PDB file of C-alpha atoms in Angstrom:
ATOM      1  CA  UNK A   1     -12.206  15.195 -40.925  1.00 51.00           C
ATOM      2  CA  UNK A   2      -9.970  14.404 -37.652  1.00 56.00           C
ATOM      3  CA  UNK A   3      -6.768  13.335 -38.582  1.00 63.00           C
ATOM      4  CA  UNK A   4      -5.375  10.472 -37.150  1.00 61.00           C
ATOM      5  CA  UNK A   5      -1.588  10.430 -37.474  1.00 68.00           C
ATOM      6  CA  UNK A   6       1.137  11.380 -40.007  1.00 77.00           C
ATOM      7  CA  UNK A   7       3.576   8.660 -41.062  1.00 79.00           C
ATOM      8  CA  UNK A   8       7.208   9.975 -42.497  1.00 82.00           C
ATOM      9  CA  UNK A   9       8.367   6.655 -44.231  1.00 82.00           C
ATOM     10  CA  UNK A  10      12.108   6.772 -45.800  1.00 83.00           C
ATOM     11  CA  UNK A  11      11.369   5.970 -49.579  1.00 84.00           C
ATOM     12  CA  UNK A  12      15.026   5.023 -49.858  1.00 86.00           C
ATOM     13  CA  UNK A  13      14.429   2.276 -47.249  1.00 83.00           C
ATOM     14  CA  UNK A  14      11.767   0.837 -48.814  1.00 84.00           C
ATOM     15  CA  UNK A  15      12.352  -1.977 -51.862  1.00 87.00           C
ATOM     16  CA  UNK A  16      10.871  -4.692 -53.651  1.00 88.00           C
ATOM     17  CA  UNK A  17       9.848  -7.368 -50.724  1.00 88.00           C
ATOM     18  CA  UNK A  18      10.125  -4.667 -47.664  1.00 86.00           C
ATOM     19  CA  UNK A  19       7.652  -5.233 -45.083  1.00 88.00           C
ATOM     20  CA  UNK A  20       5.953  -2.508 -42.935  1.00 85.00           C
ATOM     21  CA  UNK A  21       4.072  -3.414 -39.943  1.00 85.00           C
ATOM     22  CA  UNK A  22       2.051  -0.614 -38.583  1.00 83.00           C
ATOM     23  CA  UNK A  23       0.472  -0.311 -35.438  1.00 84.00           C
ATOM     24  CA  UNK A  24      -2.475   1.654 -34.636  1.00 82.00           C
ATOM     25  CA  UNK A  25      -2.336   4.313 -31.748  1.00 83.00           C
ATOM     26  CA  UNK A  26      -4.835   4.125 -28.742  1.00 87.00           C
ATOM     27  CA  UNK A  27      -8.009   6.047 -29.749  1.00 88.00           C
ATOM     28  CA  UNK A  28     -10.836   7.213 -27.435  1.00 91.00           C
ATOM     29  CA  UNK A  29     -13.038   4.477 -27.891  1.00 91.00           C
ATOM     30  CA  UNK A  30     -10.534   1.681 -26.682  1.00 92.00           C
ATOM     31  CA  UNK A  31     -10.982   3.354 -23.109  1.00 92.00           C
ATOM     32  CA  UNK A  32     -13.166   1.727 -20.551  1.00 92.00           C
ATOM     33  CA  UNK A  33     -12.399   3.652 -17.626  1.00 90.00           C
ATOM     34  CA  UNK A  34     -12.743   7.239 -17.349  1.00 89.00           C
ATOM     35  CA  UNK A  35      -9.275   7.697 -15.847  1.00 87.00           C
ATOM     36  CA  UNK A  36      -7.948   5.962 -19.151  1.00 89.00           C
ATOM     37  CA  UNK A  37     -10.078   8.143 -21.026  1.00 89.00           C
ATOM     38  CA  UNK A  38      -8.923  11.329 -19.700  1.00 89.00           C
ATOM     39  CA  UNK A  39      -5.389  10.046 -18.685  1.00 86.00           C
ATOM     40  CA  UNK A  40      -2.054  10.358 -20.964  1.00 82.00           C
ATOM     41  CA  UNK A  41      -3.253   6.789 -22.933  1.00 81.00           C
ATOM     42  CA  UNK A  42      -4.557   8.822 -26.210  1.00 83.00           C
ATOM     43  CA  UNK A  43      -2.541  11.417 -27.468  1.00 82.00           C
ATOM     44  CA  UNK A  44      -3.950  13.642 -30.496  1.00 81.00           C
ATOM     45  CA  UNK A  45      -7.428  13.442 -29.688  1.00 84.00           C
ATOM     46  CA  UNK A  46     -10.059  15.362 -27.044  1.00 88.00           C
ATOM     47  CA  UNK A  47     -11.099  12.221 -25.407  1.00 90.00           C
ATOM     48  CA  UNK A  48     -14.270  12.835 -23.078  1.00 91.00           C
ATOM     49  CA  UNK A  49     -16.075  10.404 -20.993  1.00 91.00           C
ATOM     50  CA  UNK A  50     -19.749   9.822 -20.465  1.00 90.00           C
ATOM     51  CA  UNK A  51     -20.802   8.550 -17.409  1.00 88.00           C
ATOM     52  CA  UNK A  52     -24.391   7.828 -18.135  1.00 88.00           C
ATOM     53  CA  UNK A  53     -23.344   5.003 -20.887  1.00 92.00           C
ATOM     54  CA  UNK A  54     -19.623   4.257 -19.431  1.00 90.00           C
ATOM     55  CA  UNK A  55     -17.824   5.178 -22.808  1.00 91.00           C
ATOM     56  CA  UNK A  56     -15.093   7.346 -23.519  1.00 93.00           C
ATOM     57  CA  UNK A  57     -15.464   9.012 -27.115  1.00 92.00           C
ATOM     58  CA  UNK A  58     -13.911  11.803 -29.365  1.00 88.00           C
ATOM     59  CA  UNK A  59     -17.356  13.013 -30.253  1.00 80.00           C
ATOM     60  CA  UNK A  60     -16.619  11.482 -33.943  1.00 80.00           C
ATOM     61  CA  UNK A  61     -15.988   7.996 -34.142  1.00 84.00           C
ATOM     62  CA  UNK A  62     -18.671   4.853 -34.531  1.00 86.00           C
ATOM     63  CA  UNK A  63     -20.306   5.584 -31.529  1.00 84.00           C
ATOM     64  CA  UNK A  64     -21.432   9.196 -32.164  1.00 87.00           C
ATOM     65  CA  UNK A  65     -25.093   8.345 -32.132  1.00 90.00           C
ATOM     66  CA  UNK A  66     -25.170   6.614 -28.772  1.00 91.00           C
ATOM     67  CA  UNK A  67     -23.356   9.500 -27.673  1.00 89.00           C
ATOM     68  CA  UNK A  68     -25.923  11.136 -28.741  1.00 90.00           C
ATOM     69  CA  UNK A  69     -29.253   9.616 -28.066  1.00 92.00           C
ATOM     70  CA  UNK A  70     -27.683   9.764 -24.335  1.00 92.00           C
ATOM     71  CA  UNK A  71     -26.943  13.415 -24.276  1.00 91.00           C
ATOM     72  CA  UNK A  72     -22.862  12.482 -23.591  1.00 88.00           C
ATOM     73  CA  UNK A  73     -22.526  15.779 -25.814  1.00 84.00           C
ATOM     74  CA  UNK A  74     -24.022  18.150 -23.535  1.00 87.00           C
ATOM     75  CA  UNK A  75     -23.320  16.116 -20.331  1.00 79.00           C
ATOM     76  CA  UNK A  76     -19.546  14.398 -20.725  1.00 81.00           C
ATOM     77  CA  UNK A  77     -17.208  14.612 -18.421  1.00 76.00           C
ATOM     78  CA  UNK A  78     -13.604  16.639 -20.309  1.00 79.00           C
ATOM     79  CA  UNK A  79     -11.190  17.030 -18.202  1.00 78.00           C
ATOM     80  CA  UNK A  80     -11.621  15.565 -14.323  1.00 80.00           C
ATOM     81  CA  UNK A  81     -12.507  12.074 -13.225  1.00 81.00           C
ATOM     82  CA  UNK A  82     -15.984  12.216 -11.007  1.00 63.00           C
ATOM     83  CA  UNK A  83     -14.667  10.807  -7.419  1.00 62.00           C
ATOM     84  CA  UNK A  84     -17.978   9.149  -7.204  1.00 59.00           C
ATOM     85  CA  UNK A  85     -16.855   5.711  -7.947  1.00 63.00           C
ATOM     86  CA  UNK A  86     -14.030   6.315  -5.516  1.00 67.00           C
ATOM     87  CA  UNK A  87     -16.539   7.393  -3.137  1.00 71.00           C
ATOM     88  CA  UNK A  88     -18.843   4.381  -4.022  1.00 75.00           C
ATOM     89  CA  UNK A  89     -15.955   2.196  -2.948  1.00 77.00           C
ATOM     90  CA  UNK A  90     -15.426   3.707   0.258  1.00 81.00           C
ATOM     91  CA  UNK A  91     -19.287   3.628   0.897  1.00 84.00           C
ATOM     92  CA  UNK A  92     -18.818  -0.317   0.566  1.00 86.00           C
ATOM     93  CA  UNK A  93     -15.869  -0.523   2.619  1.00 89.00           C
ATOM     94  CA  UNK A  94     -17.258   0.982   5.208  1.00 91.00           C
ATOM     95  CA  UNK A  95     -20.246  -0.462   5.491  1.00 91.00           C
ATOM     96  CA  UNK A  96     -18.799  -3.430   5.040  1.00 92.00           C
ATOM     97  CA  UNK A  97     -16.648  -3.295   8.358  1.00 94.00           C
ATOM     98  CA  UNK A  98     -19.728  -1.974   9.735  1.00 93.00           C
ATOM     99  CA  UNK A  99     -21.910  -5.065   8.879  1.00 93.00           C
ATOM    100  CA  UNK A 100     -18.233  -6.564  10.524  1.00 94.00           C
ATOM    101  CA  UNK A 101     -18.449  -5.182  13.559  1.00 94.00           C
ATOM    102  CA  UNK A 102     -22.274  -5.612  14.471  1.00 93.00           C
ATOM    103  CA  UNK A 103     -21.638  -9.253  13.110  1.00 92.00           C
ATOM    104  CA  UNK A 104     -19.042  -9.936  16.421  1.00 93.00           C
ATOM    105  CA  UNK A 105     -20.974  -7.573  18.653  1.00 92.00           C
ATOM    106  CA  UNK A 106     -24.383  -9.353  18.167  1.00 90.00           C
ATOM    107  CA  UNK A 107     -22.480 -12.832  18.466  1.00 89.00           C
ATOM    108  CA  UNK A 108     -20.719 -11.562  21.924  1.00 89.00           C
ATOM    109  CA  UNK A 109     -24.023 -10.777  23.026  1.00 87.00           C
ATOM    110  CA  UNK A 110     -25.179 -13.790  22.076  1.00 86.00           C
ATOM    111  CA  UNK A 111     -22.639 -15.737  23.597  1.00 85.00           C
ATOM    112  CA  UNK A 112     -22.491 -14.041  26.985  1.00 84.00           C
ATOM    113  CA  UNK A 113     -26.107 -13.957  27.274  1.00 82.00           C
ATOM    114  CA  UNK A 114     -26.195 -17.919  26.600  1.00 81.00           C
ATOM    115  CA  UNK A 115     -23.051 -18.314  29.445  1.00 77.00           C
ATOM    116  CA  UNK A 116     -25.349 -16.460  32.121  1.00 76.00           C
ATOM    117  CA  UNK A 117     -28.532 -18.810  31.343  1.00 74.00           C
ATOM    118  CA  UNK A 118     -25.896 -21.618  31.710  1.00 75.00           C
ATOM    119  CA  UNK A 119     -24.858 -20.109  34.944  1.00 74.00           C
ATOM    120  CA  UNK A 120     -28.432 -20.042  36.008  1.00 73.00           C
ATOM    121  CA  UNK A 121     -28.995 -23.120  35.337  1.00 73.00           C
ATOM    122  CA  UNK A 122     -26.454 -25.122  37.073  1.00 74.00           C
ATOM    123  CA  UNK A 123     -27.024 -22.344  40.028  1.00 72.00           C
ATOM    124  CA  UNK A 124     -30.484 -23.858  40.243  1.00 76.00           C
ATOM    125  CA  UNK A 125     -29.961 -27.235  39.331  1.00 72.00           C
ATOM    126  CA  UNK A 126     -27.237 -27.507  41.992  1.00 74.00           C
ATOM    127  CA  UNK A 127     -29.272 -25.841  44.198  1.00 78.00           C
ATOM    128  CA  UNK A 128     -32.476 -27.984  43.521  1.00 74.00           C
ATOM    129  CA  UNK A 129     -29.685 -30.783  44.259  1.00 75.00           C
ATOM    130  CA  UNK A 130     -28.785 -29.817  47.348  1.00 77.00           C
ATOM    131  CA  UNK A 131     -32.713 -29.309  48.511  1.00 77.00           C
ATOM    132  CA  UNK A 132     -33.179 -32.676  47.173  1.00 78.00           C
ATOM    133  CA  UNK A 133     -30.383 -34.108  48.965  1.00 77.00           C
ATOM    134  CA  UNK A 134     -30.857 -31.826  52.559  1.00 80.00           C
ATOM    135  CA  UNK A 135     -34.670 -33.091  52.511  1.00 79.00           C
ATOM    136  CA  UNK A 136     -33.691 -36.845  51.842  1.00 78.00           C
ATOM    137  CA  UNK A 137     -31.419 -36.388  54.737  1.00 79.00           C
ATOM    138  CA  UNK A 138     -33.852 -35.015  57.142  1.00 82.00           C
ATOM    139  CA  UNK A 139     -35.786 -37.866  55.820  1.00 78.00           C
ATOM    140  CA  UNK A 140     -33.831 -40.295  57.383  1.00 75.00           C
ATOM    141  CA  UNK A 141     -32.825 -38.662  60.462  1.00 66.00           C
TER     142      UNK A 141
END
């Protein structure tokens, strides 16, 4: 049996009509991150976390069999965060930025490609103006 916490009440402080309002400690299984599980949160207890089902645990509270029928005995994390989600969140940042940066690169192609053909085109239209007009004027010459 794990004990959860001694309380020293002062019998002389207690009388007919006294109220006492108690409230619980953090336990393991109020953690939903594994920092807070392994962090300073729970004190008394040998909080580990297990990764595969995302639950922090004592190893004997209500979720024991879960724990269990996921192997979080043999394969919980005790005593250092795995940098994996940290390193998940980089991953996203940077390919984030990278999706970013193609993003403006393929529209700058795009965009001086589609000036050039613009170029082109008034290059020959003016020139296929000019032919136009150089061949009316030998016309009337």
């Amino acid at each position: 049996m794990v004990e959860y916490t001694t309380m020293n009440l002062p019998l002389q402080l207690i009388r007919s009509g006294t109220v006492i309002t108690l409230t619980p400690l953090p336990t393991c299984v109020e953690q939903t991150t594994c920092s807070d599980c392994l962090g300073d949160k729970v004190k008394g207890f040998q909080c580990q976390w297990c990764p595969q089902i995302r639950t922090c645990s004592s190893g004997v509270d209500r979720g024991l069999q879960r724990w269990r029928d996921n192997d979080c005995h043999l394969n919980s994390i005790r005593t250092q965060c795995d940098s994996l989600t940290k390193k998940k969140i980089l991953l996203f940042i940077i390919m984030a930025q990278l999706v970013l940066i193609l993003g403006i690169l393929f529209g700058l192609i795009i965009w001086t490609r589609s000036k050039h053909l613009r170029r082109r085109q008034y290059a020959w239209a003016n020139q296929a103006l000019a032919d136009i007009l150089e061949e009316e004027m030998q016309n009337h010459r």
